[in-house]
PDB file of C-alpha atoms and ligand atoms in Angstrom:
ATOM      1  CA  UNK A  56      32.578 -49.341   7.880  1.00  0.00           C
ATOM      2  CA  UNK A  57      31.703 -45.555   7.564  1.00  0.00           C
ATOM      3  CA  UNK A  58      32.575 -44.959   3.167  1.00  0.00           C
ATOM      4  CA  UNK A  59      30.739 -41.469   2.161  1.00  0.00           C
ATOM      5  CA  UNK A  60      31.537 -42.851  -1.367  1.00  0.00           C
ATOM      6  CA  UNK A  61      29.888 -46.157  -0.883  1.00  0.00           C
ATOM      7  CA  UNK A  62      26.994 -47.285  -2.996  1.00  0.00           C
ATOM      8  CA  UNK A  63      25.477 -49.282  -0.011  1.00  0.00           C
ATOM      9  CA  UNK A  64      23.118 -47.483   2.519  1.00  0.00           C
ATOM     10  CA  UNK A  65      24.066 -49.032   5.260  1.00  0.00           C
ATOM     11  CA  UNK A  66      27.734 -48.003   4.394  1.00  0.00           C
ATOM     12  CA  UNK A  67      27.393 -44.206   4.032  1.00  0.00           C
ATOM     13  CA  UNK A  68      24.698 -44.156   6.853  1.00  0.00           C
ATOM     14  CA  UNK A  69      26.560 -44.833   9.738  1.00  0.00           C
ATOM     15  CA  UNK A  70      25.396 -44.546  13.356  1.00  0.00           C
ATOM     16  CA  UNK A  71      29.071 -43.942  14.816  1.00  0.00           C
ATOM     17  CA  UNK A  72      29.592 -41.455  12.420  1.00  0.00           C
ATOM     18  CA  UNK A  73      26.219 -39.257  13.133  1.00  0.00           C
ATOM     19  CA  UNK A  74      27.740 -39.653  16.543  1.00  0.00           C
ATOM     20  CA  UNK A  75      31.132 -38.771  15.882  1.00  0.00           C
ATOM     21  CA  UNK A  76      29.788 -35.642  13.542  1.00  0.00           C
ATOM     22  CA  UNK A  77      27.684 -34.715  16.534  1.00  0.00           C
ATOM     23  CA  UNK A  78      30.286 -34.538  19.390  1.00  0.00           C
ATOM     24  CA  UNK A  79      32.530 -32.802  16.590  1.00  0.00           C
ATOM     25  CA  UNK A  80      30.316 -30.344  16.334  1.00  0.00           C
ATOM     26  CA  UNK A  81      29.949 -30.005  20.302  1.00  0.00           C
ATOM     27  CA  UNK A  82      33.511 -29.695  21.107  1.00  0.00           C
ATOM     28  CA  UNK A  83      33.980 -26.838  17.819  1.00  0.00           C
ATOM     29  CA  UNK A  84      30.434 -24.848  18.364  1.00  0.00           C
ATOM     30  CA  UNK A  85      32.610 -21.948  19.658  1.00  0.00           C
ATOM     31  CA  UNK A  86      35.912 -22.716  17.642  1.00  0.00           C
ATOM     32  CA  UNK A  87      36.406 -19.101  16.044  1.00  0.00           C
ATOM     33  CA  UNK A  88      39.368 -20.155  13.732  1.00  0.00           C
ATOM     34  CA  UNK A  89      37.531 -23.234  12.760  1.00  0.00           C
ATOM     35  CA  UNK A  90      33.775 -21.219  12.357  1.00  0.00           C
ATOM     36  CA  UNK A  91      35.430 -18.560  10.257  1.00  0.00           C
ATOM     37  CA  UNK A  92      37.375 -21.252   7.868  1.00  0.00           C
ATOM     38  CA  UNK A  93      34.376 -23.013   7.419  1.00  0.00           C
ATOM     39  CA  UNK A  94      32.586 -19.863   6.312  1.00  0.00           C
ATOM     40  CA  UNK A  95      35.187 -18.573   3.711  1.00  0.00           C
ATOM     41  CA  UNK A  96      35.261 -22.150   2.566  1.00  0.00           C
ATOM     42  CA  UNK A  97      31.564 -21.786   1.928  1.00  0.00           C
ATOM     43  CA  UNK A  98      32.399 -17.953   0.319  1.00  0.00           C
ATOM     44  CA  UNK A  99      33.814 -20.717  -2.410  1.00  0.00           C
ATOM     45  CA  UNK A 100      30.454 -22.112  -3.653  1.00  0.00           C
ATOM     46  CA  UNK A 101      32.150 -25.640  -3.462  1.00  0.00           C
ATOM     47  CA  UNK A 102      30.010 -27.288  -0.829  1.00  0.00           C
ATOM     48  CA  UNK A 103      30.787 -27.967   2.752  1.00  0.00           C
ATOM     49  CA  UNK A 104      31.711 -31.250   4.387  1.00  0.00           C
ATOM     50  CA  UNK A 105      28.668 -33.535   6.502  1.00  0.00           C
ATOM     51  CA  UNK A 106      30.812 -32.118   9.619  1.00  0.00           C
ATOM     52  CA  UNK A 107      31.397 -28.613   8.643  1.00  0.00           C
ATOM     53  CA  UNK A 108      27.837 -27.952   8.405  1.00  0.00           C
ATOM     54  CA  UNK A 109      27.342 -29.547  12.065  1.00  0.00           C
ATOM     55  CA  UNK A 110      29.764 -26.886  13.786  1.00  0.00           C
ATOM     56  CA  UNK A 111      27.383 -24.240  11.519  1.00  0.00           C
ATOM     57  CA  UNK A 112      24.603 -25.612  12.408  1.00  0.00           C
ATOM     58  CA  UNK A 113      25.652 -26.068  16.544  1.00  0.00           C
ATOM     59  CA  UNK A 114      27.431 -22.380  16.576  1.00  0.00           C
ATOM     60  CA  UNK A 115      25.611 -20.404  19.450  1.00  0.00           C
ATOM     61  CA  UNK A 116      27.543 -17.124  19.570  1.00  0.00           C
ATOM     62  CA  UNK A 117      24.695 -14.338  17.925  1.00  0.00           C
ATOM     63  CA  UNK A 118      28.429 -12.643  16.172  1.00  0.00           C
ATOM     64  CA  UNK A 119      28.778 -15.436  13.930  1.00  0.00           C
ATOM     65  CA  UNK A 120      25.357 -16.810  14.138  1.00  0.00           C
ATOM     66  CA  UNK A 121      24.529 -13.353  12.420  1.00  0.00           C
ATOM     67  CA  UNK A 122      27.482 -13.358   9.589  1.00  0.00           C
ATOM     68  CA  UNK A 123      26.668 -17.529   8.849  1.00  0.00           C
ATOM     69  CA  UNK A 124      23.112 -16.242   8.511  1.00  0.00           C
ATOM     70  CA  UNK A 125      24.506 -13.404   6.192  1.00  0.00           C
ATOM     71  CA  UNK A 126      26.344 -15.632   4.096  1.00  0.00           C
ATOM     72  CA  UNK A 127      23.518 -17.977   3.521  1.00  0.00           C
ATOM     73  CA  UNK A 128      20.996 -15.346   2.062  1.00  0.00           C
ATOM     74  CA  UNK A 129      23.895 -13.852  -0.062  1.00  0.00           C
ATOM     75  CA  UNK A 130      24.238 -17.414  -1.519  1.00  0.00           C
ATOM     76  CA  UNK A 131      21.077 -18.059  -1.545  1.00  0.00           C
ATOM     77  CA  UNK A 132      20.277 -14.599  -3.605  1.00  0.00           C
ATOM     78  CA  UNK A 133      23.285 -15.392  -5.918  1.00  0.00           C
ATOM     79  CA  UNK A 134      21.836 -18.886  -6.701  1.00  0.00           C
ATOM     80  CA  UNK A 135      18.146 -18.269  -7.288  1.00  0.00           C
ATOM     81  CA  UNK A 136      17.764 -14.419  -7.366  1.00  0.00           C
ATOM     82  CA  UNK A 137      14.973 -12.662  -5.130  1.00  0.00           C
ATOM     83  CA  UNK A 138      12.396 -15.137  -4.618  1.00  0.00           C
ATOM     84  CA  UNK A 139      11.288 -17.975  -2.595  1.00  0.00           C
ATOM     85  CA  UNK A 140      11.678 -21.622  -3.583  1.00  0.00           C
ATOM     86  CA  UNK A 141       9.809 -24.152  -2.668  1.00  0.00           C
ATOM     87  CA  UNK A 142      10.858 -27.970  -2.776  1.00  0.00           C
ATOM     88  CA  UNK A 143       8.938 -30.651  -2.879  1.00  0.00           C
ATOM     89  CA  UNK A 144       9.592 -34.162  -4.234  1.00  0.00           C
ATOM     90  CA  UNK A 145       7.955 -34.653  -8.144  1.00  0.00           C
ATOM     91  CA  UNK A 146       8.237 -37.888  -9.932  1.00  0.00           C
ATOM     92  CA  UNK A 147       8.465 -38.022 -13.641  1.00  0.00           C
ATOM     93  CA  UNK A 148       9.486 -41.529 -13.481  1.00  0.00           C
ATOM     94  CA  UNK A 149       9.757 -44.380 -11.435  1.00  0.00           C
ATOM     95  CA  UNK A 150      13.159 -45.134 -12.597  1.00  0.00           C
ATOM     96  CA  UNK A 151      16.485 -44.493 -10.436  1.00  0.00           C
ATOM     97  CA  UNK A 152      19.718 -45.752 -10.218  1.00  0.00           C
ATOM     98  CA  UNK A 153      20.174 -45.399  -6.153  1.00  0.00           C
ATOM     99  CA  UNK A 154      19.176 -48.061  -3.502  1.00  0.00           C
ATOM    100  CA  UNK A 155      17.449 -46.794  -0.601  1.00  0.00           C
ATOM    101  CA  UNK A 156      16.216 -50.381   0.874  1.00  0.00           C
ATOM    102  CA  UNK A 157      12.632 -48.308   2.298  1.00  0.00           C
ATOM    103  CA  UNK A 158      11.841 -47.518  -0.538  1.00  0.00           C
ATOM    104  CA  UNK A 159       9.996 -50.190  -3.523  1.00  0.00           C
ATOM    105  CA  UNK A 160      11.622 -47.678  -6.505  1.00  0.00           C
ATOM    106  CA  UNK A 161      15.432 -48.753  -5.470  1.00  0.00           C
ATOM    107  CA  UNK A 162      17.036 -50.022  -8.551  1.00  0.00           C
ATOM    108  CA  UNK A 163      17.442 -53.720  -7.655  1.00  0.00           C
ATOM    109  CA  UNK A 164      13.308 -54.232  -7.055  1.00  0.00           C
ATOM    110  CA  UNK A 165      13.071 -56.225 -10.587  1.00  0.00           C
ATOM    111  CA  UNK A 166       9.268 -56.434  -9.154  1.00  0.00           C
ATOM    112  CA  UNK A 167       7.920 -53.602 -10.456  1.00  0.00           C
ATOM    113  CA  UNK A 168       7.342 -51.804 -14.074  1.00  0.00           C
ATOM    114  CA  UNK A 169       9.616 -49.125 -14.771  1.00  0.00           C
ATOM    115  CA  UNK A 170       8.026 -45.865 -16.435  1.00  0.00           C
ATOM    116  CA  UNK A 171      10.986 -43.409 -17.431  1.00  0.00           C
TER     117      UNK A 171
HETATM  118  S1  LIG B 114      13.543 -43.570  -5.643  1.00  0.00           S
HETATM  119 FE1  LIG B 114      14.041 -44.506  -3.463  1.00  0.00          FE
HETATM  120  S2  LIG B 114      15.605 -45.315  -3.959  1.00  0.00           S
HETATM  121 FE2  LIG B 114      15.108 -43.936  -5.516  1.00  0.00          FE
HETATM  122  S3  LIG B 114      16.924 -42.005  -3.829  1.00  0.00           S
HETATM  123 FE3  LIG B 114      14.515 -41.526  -4.135  1.00  0.00          FE
HETATM  124  S4  LIG B 114      14.170 -42.844  -1.897  1.00  0.00           S
HETATM  125 FE4  LIG B 114      16.106 -43.907  -2.575  1.00  0.00          FE
END
């Protein structure tokens, strides 16, 4: 059962939801009205859902793609200014409250010493 608010990986990472989202994106990639609404929502800087993001990623209409690029550039400049920002994991601690089962730092692993 898909539950994005769950703390259990098997509930918030759903294969079925991923497939449904990809199908939703394909169904709506040419839906101008929906794409315009998503772009208006993006301008509010409150974030998009994964389904909304999937529609923008699947869009193949050149004029809409240019609008997406222009808004993405504007948002990037608003947040980070005129500079290049690179992200890389930087581990300052091995104390994590999450539960990614593939990772030894997950909260339920009581077998390692924690460093805050
Ligand atoms: S440190 Fe490990 S458990 Fe914590 S969020 Fe990252 S991958 Fe998941």
